[in-house]
Short mmCIF file of C-alpha atoms in Angstrom, two decimals:
data_model
loop_
_atom_site.label_atom_id
_atom_site.label_comp_id
_atom_site.label_asym_id
_atom_site.label_seq_id
_atom_site.Cartn_x
_atom_site.Cartn_y
_atom_site.Cartn_z
CA MET A 1 -40.37 18.56 -23.14
CA ASN A 2 -38.59 21.54 -24.52
CA LYS A 3 -36.43 21.83 -27.65
CA THR A 4 -33.18 22.11 -25.70
CA LEU A 5 -33.69 18.72 -24.10
CA PHE A 6 -34.41 17.09 -27.48
CA ARG A 7 -31.37 18.75 -29.01
CA ASN A 8 -29.08 17.58 -26.19
CA LEU A 9 -30.50 14.08 -26.40
CA PHE A 10 -29.93 14.06 -30.16
CA ILE A 11 -26.29 15.14 -29.71
CA VAL A 12 -25.59 12.46 -27.11
CA LEU A 13 -27.22 9.75 -29.21
CA SER A 14 -25.26 10.89 -32.27
CA PHE A 15 -21.98 10.47 -30.42
CA VAL A 16 -23.02 7.03 -29.19
CA VAL A 17 -23.94 5.93 -32.71
CA ILE A 18 -20.62 7.22 -34.08
CA LEU A 19 -18.40 5.79 -31.34
CA LEU A 20 -20.14 2.45 -30.81
CA PRO A 21 -18.68 0.68 -33.89
CA ILE A 22 -15.08 1.62 -33.08
CA TYR A 23 -15.25 0.94 -29.33
CA PRO A 24 -14.26 -2.79 -29.44
CA SER A 25 -11.13 -2.18 -31.50
CA MET A 26 -10.06 0.74 -29.30
CA ARG A 27 -10.64 -1.30 -26.15
CA SER A 28 -8.67 -4.23 -27.53
CA TYR A 29 -5.73 -2.05 -28.57
CA PHE A 30 -5.42 -0.25 -25.24
CA SER A 31 -5.86 -3.37 -23.11
CA LYS A 32 -3.20 -5.26 -25.09
CA THR A 33 -0.81 -2.33 -24.87
CA CYS A 34 -1.33 -2.20 -21.12
CA ILE A 35 -0.85 -5.96 -20.71
CA THR A 36 2.30 -5.97 -22.83
CA GLU A 37 3.89 -3.11 -20.95
CA LYS A 38 2.84 -4.29 -17.50
CA TYR A 39 3.17 -8.08 -17.74
CA GLY A 40 5.73 -8.59 -20.50
CA VAL A 41 9.34 -9.70 -20.15
CA ASN A 42 9.98 -6.86 -17.69
CA TYR A 43 7.65 -8.61 -15.21
CA ASN A 44 9.92 -11.69 -15.01
CA GLU A 45 11.46 -10.74 -11.66
CA GLN A 46 7.99 -10.59 -10.10
CA ARG A 47 7.12 -13.93 -11.75
CA LYS A 48 10.14 -15.53 -10.08
CA LYS A 49 9.05 -14.13 -6.71
CA LEU A 50 5.57 -15.59 -7.27
CA GLY A 51 7.02 -18.99 -8.21
CA LEU A 52 6.00 -18.70 -11.88
CA HIS A 53 8.14 -19.48 -14.88
CA PRO A 54 9.56 -16.35 -16.53
CA ILE A 55 9.05 -15.50 -20.19
CA PRO A 56 12.37 -15.90 -22.06
CA ALA A 57 13.57 -12.76 -23.84
CA SER A 58 13.85 -14.66 -27.14
CA TRP A 59 10.14 -15.52 -27.26
CA GLY A 60 7.78 -13.83 -29.71
CA ARG A 61 4.33 -12.40 -29.09
CA ARG A 62 1.00 -12.92 -30.83
CA ASN A 63 -2.10 -10.84 -30.22
CA LEU A 64 -5.32 -12.80 -30.22
CA ASP A 65 -8.87 -11.58 -29.70
CA SER A 66 -8.79 -11.01 -25.98
CA CYS A 67 -5.31 -12.09 -24.93
CA ILE A 68 -1.62 -12.06 -25.75
CA ILE A 69 0.27 -15.29 -26.26
CA TRP A 70 4.04 -15.42 -25.83
CA TYR A 71 5.42 -18.31 -27.89
CA ASN A 72 8.69 -20.16 -28.33
CA PRO A 73 9.85 -19.42 -31.88
CA SER A 74 12.31 -22.32 -32.04
CA GLY A 75 9.77 -24.92 -30.86
CA ASN A 76 12.18 -26.42 -28.33
CA ILE A 77 10.99 -28.77 -25.63
CA GLY A 78 9.51 -26.95 -22.67
CA HIS A 79 6.82 -24.33 -22.65
CA ARG A 80 5.48 -23.75 -26.13
CA TRP A 81 3.34 -20.75 -25.24
CA LYS A 82 2.21 -18.68 -22.29
CA ASN A 83 -1.15 -16.94 -22.25
CA ILE A 84 -1.23 -13.64 -20.36
#
């Protein structure tokens, strides 16, 4: 093999080694941002059409490892949390 091929392979592997450790955190951040914007409180009208219970506007949000949980801050009877 020639030197150009080795050099290109070295460059690609260098980028992989640099980006690999930060990939999970980047993926988590962008997927949660997408889920929050797409399926948050603004999605309640569609939930009603689908026969699902809407998320009240007063509920808070917690980010977990791979999901977002909307929770009832007052702890009233009813739904305590909703996993999206």
